[in-house]
mmCIF file of C-alpha atoms in Angstrom:
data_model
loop_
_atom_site.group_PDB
_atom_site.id
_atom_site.type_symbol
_atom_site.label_atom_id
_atom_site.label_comp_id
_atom_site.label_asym_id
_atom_site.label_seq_id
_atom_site.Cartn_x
_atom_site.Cartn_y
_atom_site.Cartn_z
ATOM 1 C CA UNK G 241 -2.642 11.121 -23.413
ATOM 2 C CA UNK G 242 0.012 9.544 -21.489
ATOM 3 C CA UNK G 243 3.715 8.388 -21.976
ATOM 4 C CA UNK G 244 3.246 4.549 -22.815
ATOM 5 C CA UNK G 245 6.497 3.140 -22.739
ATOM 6 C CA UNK G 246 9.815 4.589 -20.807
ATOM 7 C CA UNK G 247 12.557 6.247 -22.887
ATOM 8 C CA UNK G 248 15.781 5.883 -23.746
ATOM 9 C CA UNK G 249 17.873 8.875 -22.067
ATOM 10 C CA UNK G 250 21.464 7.824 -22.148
ATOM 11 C CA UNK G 251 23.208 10.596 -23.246
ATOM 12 C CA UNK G 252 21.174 13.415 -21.678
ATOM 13 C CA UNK G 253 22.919 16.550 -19.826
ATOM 14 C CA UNK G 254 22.825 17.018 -16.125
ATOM 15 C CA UNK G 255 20.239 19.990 -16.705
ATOM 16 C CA UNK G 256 17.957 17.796 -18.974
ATOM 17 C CA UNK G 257 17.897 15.350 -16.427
ATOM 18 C CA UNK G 258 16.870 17.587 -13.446
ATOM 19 C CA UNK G 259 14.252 18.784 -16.081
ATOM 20 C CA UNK G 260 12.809 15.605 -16.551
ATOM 21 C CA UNK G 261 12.650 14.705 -12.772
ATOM 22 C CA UNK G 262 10.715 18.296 -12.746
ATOM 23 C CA UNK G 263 8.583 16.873 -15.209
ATOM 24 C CA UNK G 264 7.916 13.744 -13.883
ATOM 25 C CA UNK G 265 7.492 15.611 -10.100
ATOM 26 C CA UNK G 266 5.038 17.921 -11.841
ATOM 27 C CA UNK G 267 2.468 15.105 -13.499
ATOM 28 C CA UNK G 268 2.658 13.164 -9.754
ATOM 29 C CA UNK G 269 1.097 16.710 -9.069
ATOM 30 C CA UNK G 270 -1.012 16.584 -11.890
ATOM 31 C CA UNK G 271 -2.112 13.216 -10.944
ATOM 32 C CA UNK G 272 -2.884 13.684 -7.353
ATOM 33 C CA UNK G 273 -4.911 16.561 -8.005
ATOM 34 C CA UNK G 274 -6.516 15.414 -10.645
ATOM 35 C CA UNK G 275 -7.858 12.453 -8.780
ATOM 36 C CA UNK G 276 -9.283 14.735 -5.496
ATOM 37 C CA UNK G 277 -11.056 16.593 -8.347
ATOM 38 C CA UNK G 278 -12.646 13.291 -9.459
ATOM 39 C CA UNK G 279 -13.483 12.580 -6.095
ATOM 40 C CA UNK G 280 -15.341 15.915 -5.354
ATOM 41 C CA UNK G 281 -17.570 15.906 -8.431
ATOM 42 C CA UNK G 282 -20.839 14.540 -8.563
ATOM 43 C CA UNK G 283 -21.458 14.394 -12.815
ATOM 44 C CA UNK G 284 -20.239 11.003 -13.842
ATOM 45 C CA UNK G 285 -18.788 11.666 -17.732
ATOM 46 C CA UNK G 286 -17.049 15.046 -16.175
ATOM 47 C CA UNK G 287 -15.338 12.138 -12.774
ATOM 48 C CA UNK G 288 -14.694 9.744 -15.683
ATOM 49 C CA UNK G 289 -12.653 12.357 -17.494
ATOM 50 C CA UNK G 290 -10.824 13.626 -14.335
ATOM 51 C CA UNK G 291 -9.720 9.948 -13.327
ATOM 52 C CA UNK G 292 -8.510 9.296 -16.524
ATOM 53 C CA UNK G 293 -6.814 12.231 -16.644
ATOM 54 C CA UNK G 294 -4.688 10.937 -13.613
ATOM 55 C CA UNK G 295 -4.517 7.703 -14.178
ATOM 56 C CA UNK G 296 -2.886 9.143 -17.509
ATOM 57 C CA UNK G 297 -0.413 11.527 -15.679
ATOM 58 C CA UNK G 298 0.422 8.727 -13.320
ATOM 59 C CA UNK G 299 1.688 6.729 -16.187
ATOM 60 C CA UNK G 300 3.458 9.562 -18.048
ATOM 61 C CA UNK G 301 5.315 10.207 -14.554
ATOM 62 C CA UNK G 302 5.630 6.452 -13.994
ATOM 63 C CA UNK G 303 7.239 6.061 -17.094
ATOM 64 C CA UNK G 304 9.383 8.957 -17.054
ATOM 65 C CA UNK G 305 11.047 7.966 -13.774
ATOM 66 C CA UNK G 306 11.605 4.266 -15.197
ATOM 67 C CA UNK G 307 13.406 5.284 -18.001
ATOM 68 C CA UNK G 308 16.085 7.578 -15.965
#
């Protein structure tokens, strides 16, 4: 499940808004990997899951960044 639309993180703290650029750092990760994995398997439901996974985690991050 992904983070459809960005956020709305006015008032946020300087440590919740280092966490968040963790966060969003961390699903890049998430994505990235995610899509080698899809690459380097061969059963087509199990690469189907793993690119939607980062497609998903691309989105959350996407989103994430665009609301800060």
């Amino acid at each position: 499940m992904a983070l459809k639309n960005t956020l709305n993180l006015n008032n946020l703290t300087y440590q919740e808004l280092n966490s968040l650029k963790e966060i969003a750092g961390e699903h890049l990760t998430m994505s990235s990997k995610f899509g080698d994995y899809a690459n380097q398997v061969q059963d087509p439901q199990l690469k189907q899951m793993l690119q939607q996974a980062s497609t998903d985690a691309k989105t959350t991050a996407t989103n994430l960044i665009n609301s800060l």
